[in-house]
C-alpha positions as CSV (number, residue, x, y, z in Angstrom):
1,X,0.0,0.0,0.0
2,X,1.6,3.3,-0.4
3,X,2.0,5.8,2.2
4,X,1.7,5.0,5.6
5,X,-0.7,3.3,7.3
6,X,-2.6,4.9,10.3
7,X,-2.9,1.4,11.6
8,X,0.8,1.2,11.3
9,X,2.0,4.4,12.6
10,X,-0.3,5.7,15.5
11,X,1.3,3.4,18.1
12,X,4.4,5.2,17.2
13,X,3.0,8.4,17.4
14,X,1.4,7.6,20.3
15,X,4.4,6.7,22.3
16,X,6.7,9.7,20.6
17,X,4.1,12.2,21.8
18,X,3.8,10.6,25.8
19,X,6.5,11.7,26.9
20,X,5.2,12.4,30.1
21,X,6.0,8.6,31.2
22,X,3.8,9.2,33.8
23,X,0.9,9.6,32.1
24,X,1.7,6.4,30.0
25,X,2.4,4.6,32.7
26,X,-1.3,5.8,34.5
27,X,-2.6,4.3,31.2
28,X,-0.4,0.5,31.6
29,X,-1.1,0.0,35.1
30,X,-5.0,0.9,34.9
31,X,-4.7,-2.1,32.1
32,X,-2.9,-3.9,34.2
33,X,-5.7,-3.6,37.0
34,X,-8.5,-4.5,34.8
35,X,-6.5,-7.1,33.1
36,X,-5.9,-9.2,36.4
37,X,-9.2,-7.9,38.4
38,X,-11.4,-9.5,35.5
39,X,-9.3,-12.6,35.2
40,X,-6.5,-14.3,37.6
41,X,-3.7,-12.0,38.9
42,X,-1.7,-14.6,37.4
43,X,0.0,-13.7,33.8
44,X,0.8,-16.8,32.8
45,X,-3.0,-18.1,33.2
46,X,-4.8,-14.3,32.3
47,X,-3.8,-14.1,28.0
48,X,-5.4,-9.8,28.4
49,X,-2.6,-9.3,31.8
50,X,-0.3,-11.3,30.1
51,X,-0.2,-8.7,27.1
52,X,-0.7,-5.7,29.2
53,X,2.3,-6.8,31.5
54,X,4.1,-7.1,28.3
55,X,3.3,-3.4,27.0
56,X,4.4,-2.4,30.6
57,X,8.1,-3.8,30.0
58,X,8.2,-2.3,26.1
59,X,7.9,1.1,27.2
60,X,10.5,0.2,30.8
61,X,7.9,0.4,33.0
62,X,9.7,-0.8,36.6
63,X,9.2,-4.1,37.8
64,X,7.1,-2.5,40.7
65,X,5.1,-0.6,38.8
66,X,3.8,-3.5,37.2
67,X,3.6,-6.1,40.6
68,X,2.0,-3.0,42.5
69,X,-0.8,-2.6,39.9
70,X,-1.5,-6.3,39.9
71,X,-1.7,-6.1,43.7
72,X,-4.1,-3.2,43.4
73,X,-6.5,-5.2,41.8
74,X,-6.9,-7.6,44.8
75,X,-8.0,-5.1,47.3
76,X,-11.0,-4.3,47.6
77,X,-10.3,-0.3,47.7
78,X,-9.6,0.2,44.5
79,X,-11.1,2.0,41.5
80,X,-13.6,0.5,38.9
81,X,-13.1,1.4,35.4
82,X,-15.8,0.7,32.9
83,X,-14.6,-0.4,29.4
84,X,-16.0,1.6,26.8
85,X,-15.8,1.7,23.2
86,X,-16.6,4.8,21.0
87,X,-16.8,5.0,17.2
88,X,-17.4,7.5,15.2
89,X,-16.4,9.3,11.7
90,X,-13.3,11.8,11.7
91,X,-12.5,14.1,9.1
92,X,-13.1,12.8,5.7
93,X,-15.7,10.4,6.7
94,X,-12.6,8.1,8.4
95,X,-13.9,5.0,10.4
96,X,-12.4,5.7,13.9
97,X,-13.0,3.7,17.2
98,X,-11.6,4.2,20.6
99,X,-11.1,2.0,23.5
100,X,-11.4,3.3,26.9
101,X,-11.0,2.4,30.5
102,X,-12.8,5.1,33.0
103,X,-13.8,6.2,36.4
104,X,-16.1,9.0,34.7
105,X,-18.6,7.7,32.2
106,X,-19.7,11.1,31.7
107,X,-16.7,13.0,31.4
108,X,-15.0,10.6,29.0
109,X,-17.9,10.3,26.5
110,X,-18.1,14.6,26.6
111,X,-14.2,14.6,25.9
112,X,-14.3,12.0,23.6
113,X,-17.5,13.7,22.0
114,X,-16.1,16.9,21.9
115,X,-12.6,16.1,20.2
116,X,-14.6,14.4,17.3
117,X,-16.7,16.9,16.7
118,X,-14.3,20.2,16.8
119,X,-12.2,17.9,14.2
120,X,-15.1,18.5,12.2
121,X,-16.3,14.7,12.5
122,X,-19.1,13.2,14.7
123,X,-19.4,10.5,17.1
124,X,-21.7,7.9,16.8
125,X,-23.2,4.8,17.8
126,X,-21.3,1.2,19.1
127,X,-21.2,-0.4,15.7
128,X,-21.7,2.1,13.8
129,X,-18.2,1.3,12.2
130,X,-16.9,-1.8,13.8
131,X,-18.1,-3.5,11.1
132,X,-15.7,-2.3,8.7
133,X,-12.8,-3.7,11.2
134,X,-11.9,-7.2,12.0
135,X,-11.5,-8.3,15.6
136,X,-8.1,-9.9,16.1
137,X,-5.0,-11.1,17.4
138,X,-1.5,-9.7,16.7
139,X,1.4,-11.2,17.8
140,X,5.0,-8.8,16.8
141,X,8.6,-9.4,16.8
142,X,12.1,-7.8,15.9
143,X,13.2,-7.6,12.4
144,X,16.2,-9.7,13.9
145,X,14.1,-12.7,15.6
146,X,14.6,-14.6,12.6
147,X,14.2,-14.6,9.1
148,X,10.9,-14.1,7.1
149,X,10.2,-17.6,6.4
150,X,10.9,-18.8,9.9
151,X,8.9,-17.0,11.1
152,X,5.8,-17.6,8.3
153,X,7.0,-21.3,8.9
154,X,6.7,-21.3,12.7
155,X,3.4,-19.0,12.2
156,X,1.8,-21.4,10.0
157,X,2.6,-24.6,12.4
158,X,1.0,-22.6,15.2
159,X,-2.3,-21.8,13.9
160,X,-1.6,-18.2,12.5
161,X,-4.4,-16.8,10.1
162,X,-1.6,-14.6,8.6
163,X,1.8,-13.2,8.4
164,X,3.5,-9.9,7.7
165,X,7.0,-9.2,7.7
166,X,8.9,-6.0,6.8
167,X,11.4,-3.7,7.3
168,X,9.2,-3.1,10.8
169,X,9.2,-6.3,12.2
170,X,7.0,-9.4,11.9
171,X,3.0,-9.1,12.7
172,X,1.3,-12.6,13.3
173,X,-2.3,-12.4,13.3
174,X,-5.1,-15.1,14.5
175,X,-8.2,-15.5,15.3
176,X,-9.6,-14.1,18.4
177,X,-10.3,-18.4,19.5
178,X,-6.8,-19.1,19.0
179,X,-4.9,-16.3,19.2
180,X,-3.7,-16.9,23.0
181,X,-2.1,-20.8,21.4
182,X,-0.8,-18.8,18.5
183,X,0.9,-16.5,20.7
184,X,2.5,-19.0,23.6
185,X,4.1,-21.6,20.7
186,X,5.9,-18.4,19.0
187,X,7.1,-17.3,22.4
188,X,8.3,-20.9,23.0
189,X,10.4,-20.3,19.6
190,X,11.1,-16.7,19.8
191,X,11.0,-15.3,23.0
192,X,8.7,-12.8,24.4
193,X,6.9,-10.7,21.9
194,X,7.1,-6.9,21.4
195,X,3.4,-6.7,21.4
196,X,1.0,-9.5,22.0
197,X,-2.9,-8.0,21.7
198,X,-6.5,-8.0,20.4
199,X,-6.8,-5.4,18.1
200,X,-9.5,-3.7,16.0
201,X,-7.7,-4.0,12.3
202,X,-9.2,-2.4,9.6
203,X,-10.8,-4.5,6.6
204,X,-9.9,-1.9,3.9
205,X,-7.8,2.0,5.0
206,X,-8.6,4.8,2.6
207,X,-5.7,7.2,1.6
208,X,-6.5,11.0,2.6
209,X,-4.9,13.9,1.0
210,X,-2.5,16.1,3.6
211,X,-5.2,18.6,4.7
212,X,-7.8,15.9,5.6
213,X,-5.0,13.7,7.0
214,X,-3.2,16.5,9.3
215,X,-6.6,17.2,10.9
216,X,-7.0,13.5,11.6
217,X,-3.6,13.0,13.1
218,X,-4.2,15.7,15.2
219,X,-7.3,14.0,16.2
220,X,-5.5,10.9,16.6
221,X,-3.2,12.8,19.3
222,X,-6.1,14.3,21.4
223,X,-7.7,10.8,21.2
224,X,-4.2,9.0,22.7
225,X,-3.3,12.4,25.0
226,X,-6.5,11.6,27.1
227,X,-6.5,9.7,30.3
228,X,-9.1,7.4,29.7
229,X,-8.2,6.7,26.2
230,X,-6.5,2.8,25.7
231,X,-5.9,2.7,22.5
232,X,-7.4,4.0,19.1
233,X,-7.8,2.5,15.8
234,X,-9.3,3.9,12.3
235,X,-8.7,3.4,8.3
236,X,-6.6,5.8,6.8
237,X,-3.5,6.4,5.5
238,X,-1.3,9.4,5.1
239,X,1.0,10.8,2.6
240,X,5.4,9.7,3.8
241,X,5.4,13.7,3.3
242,X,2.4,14.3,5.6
243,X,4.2,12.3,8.0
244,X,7.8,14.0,7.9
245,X,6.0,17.1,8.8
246,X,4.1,16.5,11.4
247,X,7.2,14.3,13.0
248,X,6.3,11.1,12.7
């Protein structure tokens, strides 16, 4: 495909623009809690801690950090954050949808509400694009792991539903049944993961021209700058231009 690939890119953006590491590690540890209050505190048994443990220690999160907000969720002091998921059109009629974890029902959906709609898009209802995005598992490594067909060798033995490797890395994708198995026979052959998650991936992305697409990335930031915003996903891609300008 040419140009880049929101899908591709706003993680990166996403973690060049936190650099208040604070604030991205409010945002891992309130996954962290969820992860191990909904499940077992254990990562090896809980597949959604397991990959939020593993986010922690991408971005260096200390080793306490991460045991502290497991221990957090067996008290029975601590917060409870509803998951939410918003969709809605940005600018150029771009599918967007946005996962959240919140104390504040009502405060996130206004935020949330009001970034869409001063990007000149609108929110709208739960499924009113998640249709047009497949529900799935990712599994990344390293360039370096190994080489492309080892990997699509290894991917294939394990139950993978497809593989793409690049000058990037390697993204494994299964099925939302067998993503967890998918994920624990790589590690067995590769080691931890960069990245082990269910993701919304989009079915097609539509290229936008630099105006329409710097007034989504910008909506893209506000999304991944708020505290109750997880993570963010939508269909577009951007000019390699567009994204030398805005820093990307």
């Amino acid at each position: 495909m040419a140009g880049h690939s929101q899908f591709k890119n706003i993680m990166h953006r996403k973690g060049r623009q936190d650099a208040q590491k604070s604030k991205l590690f409010g945002k891992l540890a309130r996954e962290i809690t969820v992860a191990a209050k909904l499940g077992t505190p254990d990562p090896g048994m809980n597949p959604r801690l397991r990959a939020a443990v593993i986010a922690a220690r991408q971005e260096n999160m200390p080793k306490d950090n991460i045991e502290r907000a497991i221990k957090k969720a067996l008290g029975s002091d601590g917060e409870n954050y509803d998951e939410i998921r918003y969709e809605g059109y940005g600018p150029g009629g771009v599918a967007v949808i946005v996962e959240a974890l919140t104390d504040n029902r009502n405060r996130a959906a206004s935020d949330i509400r009001s970034f869409f709609t001063k990007s000149g898009g609108n929110l709208g209802e739960t499924g009113s694009v998640s249709f047009m995005f497949d529900r799935t598992g990712v599994i990344e490594y390293d360039r370096a792991v190994a080489s492309d067909d080892a990997v699509l060798d290894a991917a294939i033995e394990a139950g993978a539903d497809d593989v793409v490797s690049g000058e990037g890395g390697h993204e494994i994708y299964a099925s939302t049944e067998g993503y967890r198995d998918v994920a624990k026979a790589l590690e067995a052959k590769f080691g931890e993961p960069r990245k082990a998650a269910l993701i919304w991936k989009p079915q097609n992305t539509v290229t936008v021209d630099d105006e329409t697409g710097e007034k989504l990335l910008k909506l893209m930031d506000l999304l991944n700058e708020h505290d109750d915003v997880q993570n963010v996903y939508a269909n577009f891609e951007v000019s390699d231009a567009l994204m030398a300008k805005m820093g990307g």
